[in-house]
Amino acid sequence: MNERIKYANCWEDADLLLTSANLPPNGNILSIASGGDNSFALLSTAPKMLYAVDTNVAQLHLCELKAAAFSELKYDETLALFWGTPQAKDFFEILKKQLSPPCKKYWETNESSIQSGVINEGKFEQYFRFFRKRVMPFIHSKKTINELLSPKTEQEQTNFYHQKWNTIRWKFLFKLFFSKFVLGRFGRTKAYLNQVEIPVAAFIFEQAAQHLQSKDCQSNYFLHYIFTGEFKPELPFYLREENYQNIKQNLAALTLKQGLVQDFINPETAFNYCNFSNIFEYMNKEEFANFHQLLEQYLPNKAIIGYWNLMVDRVFSTSFPQTFSLYNKPQKQPTDKGFFYKRFVTEIKNER
C-alpha cells in the first residue's frame, strides 16, 4: 500500500501535554504516532516503554526516520535533514543502515521528500504551504504578516488585528480556504470531519480571531510556520537543543506499532499514560462509548489520559464520570499553541 504522510508534524502542543500530566520516570506510555513529535517529547520523561501507534504505515516510516536521526546524527545535522538543506541527502545515506527494509525502500522511493525537508511533506503541511504561497499574498503583504507577529502589548496586538488585519479579504478567503469542503479535500482526511455538526469555517475563524488578538500569537511556532514556513521564535519541544540528548538516550523505550490504538490496550501493556491526540473527534457516540469500555476494563487505576477536542465534544469525565475525573492540572499551564482546538483534556481513571 502506497500511503501518503498526512502529518509531517504533530499539530498538538507538546509543552501542554507534558506540563499537564507531570509524568514520573519508568512509565508505560501509549501515544498516537502521527508525525512522531509528541511521542519523542514523551521520551523525555524517561519511560520504561512507549508505544507509538498509527494506522498509516507512512507515518511510522516518518517516525522511524526521525528516530534514526536522533540515534545517529548530531543535533545540527538532524535539523539539516528535517529541513531539507543541501546536506540532507548525505545525512539520509548515513541513516540507511539503521532503517528497516520497508522504511528504507519508502524513503528511497520518496527521495524528493528528503531533499524538500521531511517536516514539510505531509498533506496538512502542503495545505498550509498552498495557503501561505497562493492565498495569503492576496490578503496581506509579508510586511503586514511580520507586523502581526512582532512584539507588542496585548492592547496593541488587539488594535492591530482590528485596524489592519481583519479585512474583508481576510474574512472571505480565510473562511473559504478553511471551509469543511476545502479542508476535507485538501487538508485533512474527509472522513475525519464526519462527526462535525457546526460550521467549520466559522469555528476556525473565531478560534484564529481570538488568538491573533493575543500576545501569545507572537511566540507561537505553529502560527509562524503557517504564515512563514518556519518554526519561530522557538522549535517544537522535541527539536529544541536542550531536549535532544534526553530524548536520544531514551530511544530504546520506543516501539512503533501499526494498527488501531485500541488494539494495544490490554492487561499486558498496562499503560499509565496515554496521549490520544484528537482521535475521539472521528468517533461517533457509540464508538466513543465502546472505547470507554476498553479503557474501563484494561487501563489501570490512576492512569492518566490526555487528548484534544477540535469541533466535536468528546469528554470521558463528562460522559462517564464514574470512570474518569478531570486531572488536577498545575495552576500555571502554557497557553495551547494549537489555537484551533476547542479544549485540551487531561483525566485520571478513578479507583474502583
GROMACS .gro file of N, CA and C in nm, residues 175 178-181 193 195-207 310-312:
model
   66
  175LYS      N    1  -1.222   3.203   0.540
  175LYS     CA    2  -1.338   3.115   0.557
  175LYS      C    3  -1.357   3.023   0.438
  178PHE      N    4  -1.066   2.750   0.470
  178PHE     CA    5  -1.084   2.660   0.584
  178PHE      C    6  -1.229   2.612   0.597
  179SER      N    7  -1.299   2.610   0.486
  179SER     CA    8  -1.434   2.554   0.484
  179SER      C    9  -1.426   2.402   0.497
  180LYS      N   10  -1.536   2.341   0.533
  180LYS     CA   11  -1.539   2.195   0.551
  180LYS      C   12  -1.501   2.124   0.422
  181PHE      N   13  -1.548   2.174   0.309
  181PHE     CA   14  -1.519   2.110   0.181
  181PHE      C   15  -1.370   2.117   0.147
  193LEU      N   16  -1.403   1.450   0.933
  193LEU     CA   17  -1.498   1.558   0.959
  193LEU      C   18  -1.643   1.509   0.963
  195GLN      N   19  -1.819   1.368   1.191
  195GLN     CA   20  -1.893   1.392   1.314
  195GLN      C   21  -1.914   1.540   1.344
  196VAL      N   22  -1.857   1.625   1.260
  196VAL     CA   23  -1.865   1.770   1.283
  196VAL      C   24  -2.002   1.821   1.240
  197GLU      N   25  -2.071   1.886   1.334
  197GLU     CA   26  -2.206   1.936   1.306
  197GLU      C   27  -2.214   2.088   1.311
  198ILE      N   28  -2.103   2.154   1.336
  198ILE     CA   29  -2.102   2.300   1.343
  198ILE      C   30  -2.040   2.356   1.215
  199PRO      N   31  -2.062   2.484   1.184
  199PRO     CA   32  -1.999   2.545   1.066
  199PRO      C   33  -1.846   2.549   1.084
  200VAL      N   34  -1.776   2.472   1.005
  200VAL     CA   35  -1.631   2.456   1.022
  200VAL      C   36  -1.557   2.587   1.005
  201ALA      N   37  -1.581   2.656   0.895
  201ALA     CA   38  -1.507   2.779   0.865
  201ALA      C   39  -1.530   2.885   0.973
  202ALA      N   40  -1.654   2.899   1.018
  202ALA     CA   41  -1.685   2.999   1.120
  202ALA      C   42  -1.615   2.966   1.252
  203PHE      N   43  -1.613   2.838   1.288
  203PHE     CA   44  -1.547   2.797   1.412
  203PHE      C   45  -1.397   2.827   1.407
  204ILE      N   46  -1.331   2.784   1.300
  204ILE     CA   47  -1.186   2.804   1.289
  204ILE      C   48  -1.154   2.953   1.283
  205PHE      N   49  -1.238   3.030   1.215
  205PHE     CA   50  -1.216   3.174   1.207
  205PHE      C   51  -1.221   3.237   1.345
  206GLU      N   52  -1.320   3.201   1.426
  206GLU     CA   53  -1.332   3.258   1.560
  206GLU      C   54  -1.215   3.217   1.649
  207GLN      N   55  -1.171   3.092   1.638
  207GLN     CA   56  -1.055   3.048   1.715
  207GLN      C   57  -0.932   3.128   1.676
  310LEU      N   58  -1.147   1.921   1.895
  310LEU     CA   59  -1.143   2.029   1.798
  310LEU      C   60  -1.284   2.086   1.778
  311MET      N   61  -1.366   2.016   1.704
  311MET     CA   62  -1.501   2.066   1.677
  311MET      C   63  -1.610   1.970   1.723
  312VAL      N   64  -1.569   1.859   1.784
  312VAL     CA   65  -1.665   1.759   1.833
  312VAL      C   66  -1.640   1.737   1.982
   0.00000   0.00000   0.00000
